[in-house]
């Protein structure tokens, strides 16, 4: 990953590199886009207090935030189209999708979303999953920037489908 | 010069990060450090695209910063 970044971006002998006027130091600014995946600490490293593990707590916060945004509730069970229930680590049920979408965390820390969208509920179920991922990303980015000693501000912009979160770190 | 990292998080959890005000290799180092720290918080990120700002965009950033510094200088009472 780091090699990819260096290979794509920085070539010290590249004649196209611009020399800025910032006290003789070369100023470089980049814009990067990233895909994300949630992967919690493995159960072995979480130990007996797995539910107090920081990554687990982040996920819990993200679940609560997603449920609040959709006017839903957090639980530990989801249902299929026939009403059969199944236990999960976290579940979010909403007025639009009462069966709920569930989150299961494997012993290795992989996060899987589980739901039965039968009957035309694919969009509603995916929306729940996307929102959990969005909130987790926001929380993780804000904490990571603070850990890197940035002052952090978080704000929401846009409406509906255009709604985005801006996290700014300043040093 | 103020160092800034602006992160725009999309509805599906992907995000765009804009690094500005860094000198030389520091920009890339910060991007890599951010990825490492994010992994510690349970978020594995893969870069999809990386673009370098062009000189005009960077000049604008520096110009904005100098303007801000001058304004602050003017507001400080003697």
GROMACS .gro file of C-alpha atoms in nm:
model
  249
    1UNK     CA    1   0.000   0.000   0.000
    2UNK     CA    2   0.274   0.248   0.096
    3UNK     CA    3   0.471   0.147  -0.214
    4UNK     CA    4   0.165   0.217  -0.427
    5UNK     CA    5   0.131   0.564  -0.275
    6UNK     CA    6   0.500   0.644  -0.327
    7UNK     CA    7   0.504   0.502  -0.678
    8UNK     CA    8   0.203   0.699  -0.784
    9UNK     CA    9   0.282   1.025  -0.621
   10UNK     CA   10   0.638   1.103  -0.531
   11UNK     CA   11   0.937   1.087  -0.760
   12UNK     CA   12   1.219   1.300  -0.614
   13UNK     CA   13   1.383   1.334  -0.954
   14UNK     CA   14   1.057   1.416  -1.129
   15UNK     CA   15   1.114   1.747  -1.311
   16UNK     CA   16   0.742   1.813  -1.287
   17UNK     CA   17   0.751   1.854  -0.908
   18UNK     CA   18   0.668   2.211  -0.816
   19UNK     CA   19   0.891   2.412  -0.585
   20UNK     CA   20   0.674   2.616  -0.354
   21UNK     CA   21   0.755   2.941  -0.182
   22UNK     CA   22   0.707   2.828   0.175
   23UNK     CA   23   1.043   2.933   0.324
   24UNK     CA   24   1.228   2.723   0.067
   25UNK     CA   25   1.044   2.400   0.159
   26UNK     CA   26   0.861   2.229  -0.123
   27UNK     CA   27   0.486   2.232  -0.060
   28UNK     CA   28   0.295   1.922  -0.164
   29UNK     CA   29  -0.078   1.875  -0.134
   30UNK     CA   30  -0.268   1.565  -0.230
   31UNK     CA   31  -0.627   1.449  -0.258
   32UNK     CA   32  -0.686   1.078  -0.202
   33UNK     CA   33  -0.999   0.867  -0.205
   34UNK     CA   34  -1.027   0.543  -0.007
   35UNK     CA   35  -1.246   0.237   0.024
   36UNK     CA   36  -1.308   0.119   0.379
   37UNK     CA   37  -1.366  -0.204   0.565
   38UNK     CA   38  -1.438  -0.247   0.934
   39UNK     CA   39  -1.217  -0.504   1.102
   40UNK     CA   40  -1.222  -0.517   1.479
   41UNK     CA   41  -0.945  -0.650   1.698
   42UNK     CA   42  -0.941  -1.036   1.699
   43UNK     CA   43  -1.125  -1.193   1.991
   44UNK     CA   44  -0.798  -1.330   2.136
   45UNK     CA   45  -0.654  -0.982   2.170
   46UNK     CA   46  -0.982  -0.844   2.297
   47UNK     CA   47  -0.959  -1.084   2.590
   48UNK     CA   48  -1.233  -1.145   2.843
   49UNK     CA   49  -1.327  -0.777   2.829
   50UNK     CA   50  -1.401  -0.790   2.457
   51UNK     CA   51  -1.696  -0.559   2.491
   52UNK     CA   52  -1.469  -0.291   2.637
   53UNK     CA   53  -1.226  -0.316   2.346
   54UNK     CA   54  -1.199   0.029   2.175
   55UNK     CA   55  -1.286  -0.108   1.831
   56UNK     CA   56  -1.592  -0.288   1.970
   57UNK     CA   57  -1.703   0.028   2.146
   58UNK     CA   58  -1.659   0.227   1.826
   59UNK     CA   59  -1.882  -0.020   1.645
   60UNK     CA   60  -2.143   0.007   1.919
   61UNK     CA   61  -2.139   0.386   1.890
   62UNK     CA   62  -2.170   0.366   1.512
   63UNK     CA   63  -2.467   0.131   1.544
   64UNK     CA   64  -2.642   0.365   1.787
   65UNK     CA   65  -2.578   0.664   1.559
   66UNK     CA   66  -2.710   0.481   1.253
   67UNK     CA   67  -3.023   0.370   1.439
   68UNK     CA   68  -3.089   0.724   1.560
   69UNK     CA   69  -3.048   0.865   1.211
   70UNK     CA   70  -3.309   0.623   1.076
   71UNK     CA   71  -3.547   0.652   1.367
   72UNK     CA   72  -3.480   0.289   1.452
   73UNK     CA   73  -3.386   0.074   1.749
   74UNK     CA   74  -3.080  -0.124   1.850
   75UNK     CA   75  -3.116  -0.486   1.956
   76UNK     CA   76  -2.951  -0.827   1.930
   77UNK     CA   77  -3.197  -1.012   1.705
   78UNK     CA   78  -3.305  -1.001   1.344
   79UNK     CA   79  -3.590  -1.184   1.170
   80UNK     CA   80  -3.632  -1.339   0.829
   81UNK     CA   81  -3.938  -1.298   0.604
   82UNK     CA   82  -4.119  -1.580   0.786
   83UNK     CA   83  -4.061  -1.426   1.128
   84UNK     CA   84  -3.792  -1.669   1.242
   85UNK     CA   85  -3.543  -1.483   1.456
   86UNK     CA   86  -3.169  -1.515   1.489
   87UNK     CA   87  -2.927  -1.371   1.743
   88UNK     CA   88  -2.654  -1.133   1.629
   89UNK     CA   89  -2.400  -0.908   1.797
   90UNK     CA   90  -2.590  -0.592   1.699
   91UNK     CA   91  -2.919  -0.540   1.518
   92UNK     CA   92  -3.088  -0.229   1.387
   93UNK     CA   93  -3.457  -0.238   1.307
   94UNK     CA   94  -3.629   0.060   1.152
   95UNK     CA   95  -3.987   0.156   1.064
   96UNK     CA   96  -3.895   0.091   0.698
   97UNK     CA   97  -3.729  -0.242   0.774
   98UNK     CA   98  -3.870  -0.389   1.096
   99UNK     CA   99  -3.701  -0.729   1.042
  100UNK     CA  100  -3.373  -0.557   1.104
  101UNK     CA  101  -3.021  -0.578   0.971
  102UNK     CA  102  -2.772  -0.755   1.192
  103UNK     CA  103  -2.399  -0.733   1.250
  104UNK     CA  104  -2.195  -1.040   1.333
  105UNK     CA  105  -1.831  -1.013   1.437
  106UNK     CA  106  -1.617  -1.320   1.374
  107UNK     CA  107  -1.348  -1.433   1.620
  108UNK     CA  108  -1.096  -1.284   1.380
  109UNK     CA  109  -1.267  -0.946   1.395
  110UNK     CA  110  -1.430  -0.952   1.051
  111UNK     CA  111  -1.760  -0.768   1.044
  112UNK     CA  112  -2.047  -0.917   0.845
  113UNK     CA  113  -2.387  -0.768   0.783
  114UNK     CA  114  -2.679  -1.009   0.791
  115UNK     CA  115  -3.035  -0.950   0.676
  116UNK     CA  116  -3.322  -1.101   0.480
  117UNK     CA  117  -3.427  -0.848   0.217
  118UNK     CA  118  -3.687  -1.082   0.060
  119UNK     CA  119  -3.998  -0.892  -0.045
  120UNK     CA  120  -3.828  -0.585  -0.188
  121UNK     CA  121  -3.628  -0.460   0.110
  122UNK     CA  122  -3.280  -0.464  -0.039
  123UNK     CA  123  -3.248  -0.083  -0.048
  124UNK     CA  124  -3.366  -0.042   0.311
  125UNK     CA  125  -3.135  -0.314   0.439
  126UNK     CA  126  -2.834  -0.179   0.247
  127UNK     CA  127  -2.906   0.169   0.377
  128UNK     CA  128  -2.866   0.045   0.734
  129UNK     CA  129  -2.536  -0.124   0.651
  130UNK     CA  130  -2.404   0.183   0.469
  131UNK     CA  131  -2.494   0.410   0.757
  132UNK     CA  132  -2.319   0.193   1.012
  133UNK     CA  133  -2.008   0.197   0.794
  134UNK     CA  134  -2.035   0.573   0.746
  135UNK     CA  135  -2.063   0.641   1.118
  136UNK     CA  136  -1.784   0.399   1.203
  137UNK     CA  137  -1.560   0.567   0.946
  138UNK     CA  138  -1.642   0.911   1.083
  139UNK     CA  139  -1.570   0.811   1.442
  140UNK     CA  140  -1.250   0.629   1.351
  141UNK     CA  141  -1.118   0.916   1.136
  142UNK     CA  142  -1.190   1.174   1.408
  143UNK     CA  143  -1.013   0.965   1.672
  144UNK     CA  144  -0.721   0.889   1.442
  145UNK     CA  145  -0.669   1.259   1.366
  146UNK     CA  146  -0.677   1.341   1.739
  147UNK     CA  147  -0.422   1.068   1.801
  148UNK     CA  148  -0.202   1.239   1.541
  149UNK     CA  149  -0.236   1.562   1.744
  150UNK     CA  150  -0.473   1.745   1.513
  151UNK     CA  151  -0.755   1.965   1.641
  152UNK     CA  152  -1.066   1.803   1.505
  153UNK     CA  153  -1.406   1.937   1.397
  154UNK     CA  154  -1.690   1.729   1.260
  155UNK     CA  155  -1.981   1.868   1.059
  156UNK     CA  156  -2.259   1.731   0.840
  157UNK     CA  157  -2.333   1.885   0.503
  158UNK     CA  158  -2.603   1.835   0.242
  159UNK     CA  159  -2.942   1.671   0.257
  160UNK     CA  160  -3.080   1.328   0.173
  161UNK     CA  161  -2.867   1.140  -0.078
  162UNK     CA  162  -2.615   1.426  -0.084
  163UNK     CA  163  -2.561   1.415   0.291
  164UNK     CA  164  -2.195   1.384   0.385
  165UNK     CA  165  -1.981   1.422   0.690
  166UNK     CA  166  -1.676   1.650   0.694
  167UNK     CA  167  -1.402   1.575   0.944
  168UNK     CA  168  -1.132   1.844   0.956
  169UNK     CA  169  -0.799   1.809   1.134
  170UNK     CA  170  -0.583   2.118   1.177
  171UNK     CA  171  -0.231   2.145   1.317
  172UNK     CA  172   0.186   2.712   0.712
  173UNK     CA  173  -0.121   2.547   0.864
  174UNK     CA  174  -0.138   2.174   0.807
  175UNK     CA  175  -0.485   2.046   0.734
  176UNK     CA  176  -0.644   1.715   0.662
  177UNK     CA  177  -1.002   1.744   0.537
  178UNK     CA  178  -1.192   1.417   0.521
  179UNK     CA  179  -1.526   1.392   0.344
  180UNK     CA  180  -1.709   1.073   0.443
  181UNK     CA  181  -1.966   0.948   0.191
  182UNK     CA  182  -2.294   0.774   0.271
  183UNK     CA  183  -2.143   0.432   0.199
  184UNK     CA  184  -1.843   0.490   0.428
  185UNK     CA  185  -1.586   0.555   0.155
  186UNK     CA  186  -1.402   0.881   0.202
  187UNK     CA  187  -1.194   1.145   0.033
  188UNK     CA  188  -0.902   1.303   0.218
  189UNK     CA  189  -0.740   1.630   0.123
  190UNK     CA  190  -0.395   1.691   0.271
  191UNK     CA  191  -0.273   2.051   0.249
  192UNK     CA  192   0.007   2.262   0.391
  193UNK     CA  193   0.267   1.989   0.415
  194UNK     CA  194   0.625   2.018   0.296
  195UNK     CA  195   0.787   1.758   0.072
  196UNK     CA  196   0.753   1.396   0.181
  197UNK     CA  197   0.561   1.493   0.494
  198UNK     CA  198   0.235   1.484   0.297
  199UNK     CA  199   0.275   1.122   0.199
  200UNK     CA  200   0.406   1.032   0.543
  201UNK     CA  201   0.094   1.179   0.703
  202UNK     CA  202  -0.131   0.987   0.461
  203UNK     CA  203   0.046   0.664   0.549
  204UNK     CA  204   0.041   0.740   0.921
  205UNK     CA  205  -0.330   0.809   0.902
  206UNK     CA  206  -0.386   0.472   0.735
  207UNK     CA  207  -0.183   0.298   1.006
  208UNK     CA  208  -0.362   0.472   1.292
  209UNK     CA  209  -0.701   0.402   1.132
  210UNK     CA  210  -0.615   0.031   1.119
  211UNK     CA  211  -0.558   0.049   1.494
  212UNK     CA  212  -0.911   0.184   1.527
  213UNK     CA  213  -1.050  -0.107   1.328
  214UNK     CA  214  -1.082   0.067   0.992
  215UNK     CA  215  -0.890  -0.087   0.704
  216UNK     CA  216  -0.858   0.161   0.419
  217UNK     CA  217  -0.736   0.109   0.065
  218UNK     CA  218  -0.649   0.405  -0.155
  219UNK     CA  219  -0.853   0.416  -0.473
  220UNK     CA  220  -0.708   0.734  -0.627
  221UNK     CA  221  -0.431   0.971  -0.528
  222UNK     CA  222  -0.402   1.308  -0.701
  223UNK     CA  223  -0.142   1.574  -0.652
  224UNK     CA  224  -0.276   1.927  -0.651
  225UNK     CA  225  -0.149   2.145  -0.929
  226UNK     CA  226   0.071   2.452  -0.861
  227UNK     CA  227  -0.224   2.690  -0.900
  228UNK     CA  228  -0.424   2.512  -0.630
  229UNK     CA  229  -0.122   2.507  -0.396
  230UNK     CA  230  -0.053   2.876  -0.460
  231UNK     CA  231  -0.414   2.947  -0.361
  232UNK     CA  232  -0.367   2.756  -0.035
  233UNK     CA  233  -0.048   2.946   0.049
  234UNK     CA  234  -0.212   3.274  -0.048
  235UNK     CA  235  -0.509   3.204   0.180
  236UNK     CA  236  -0.276   3.122   0.467
  237UNK     CA  237  -0.064   3.436   0.421
  238UNK     CA  238  -0.379   3.649   0.405
  239UNK     CA  239  -0.499   3.497   0.731
  240UNK     CA  240  -0.161   3.557   0.896
  241UNK     CA  241  -0.159   3.922   0.777
  242UNK     CA  242  -0.511   3.978   0.909
  243UNK     CA  243  -0.414   3.835   1.246
  244UNK     CA  244  -0.108   4.062   1.244
  245UNK     CA  245  -0.327   4.366   1.186
  246UNK     CA  246  -0.570   4.275   1.462
  247UNK     CA  247  -0.307   4.239   1.736
  248UNK     CA  248  -0.319   4.560   1.945
  249UNK     CA  249   0.006   4.737   2.016
   0.00000   0.00000   0.00000
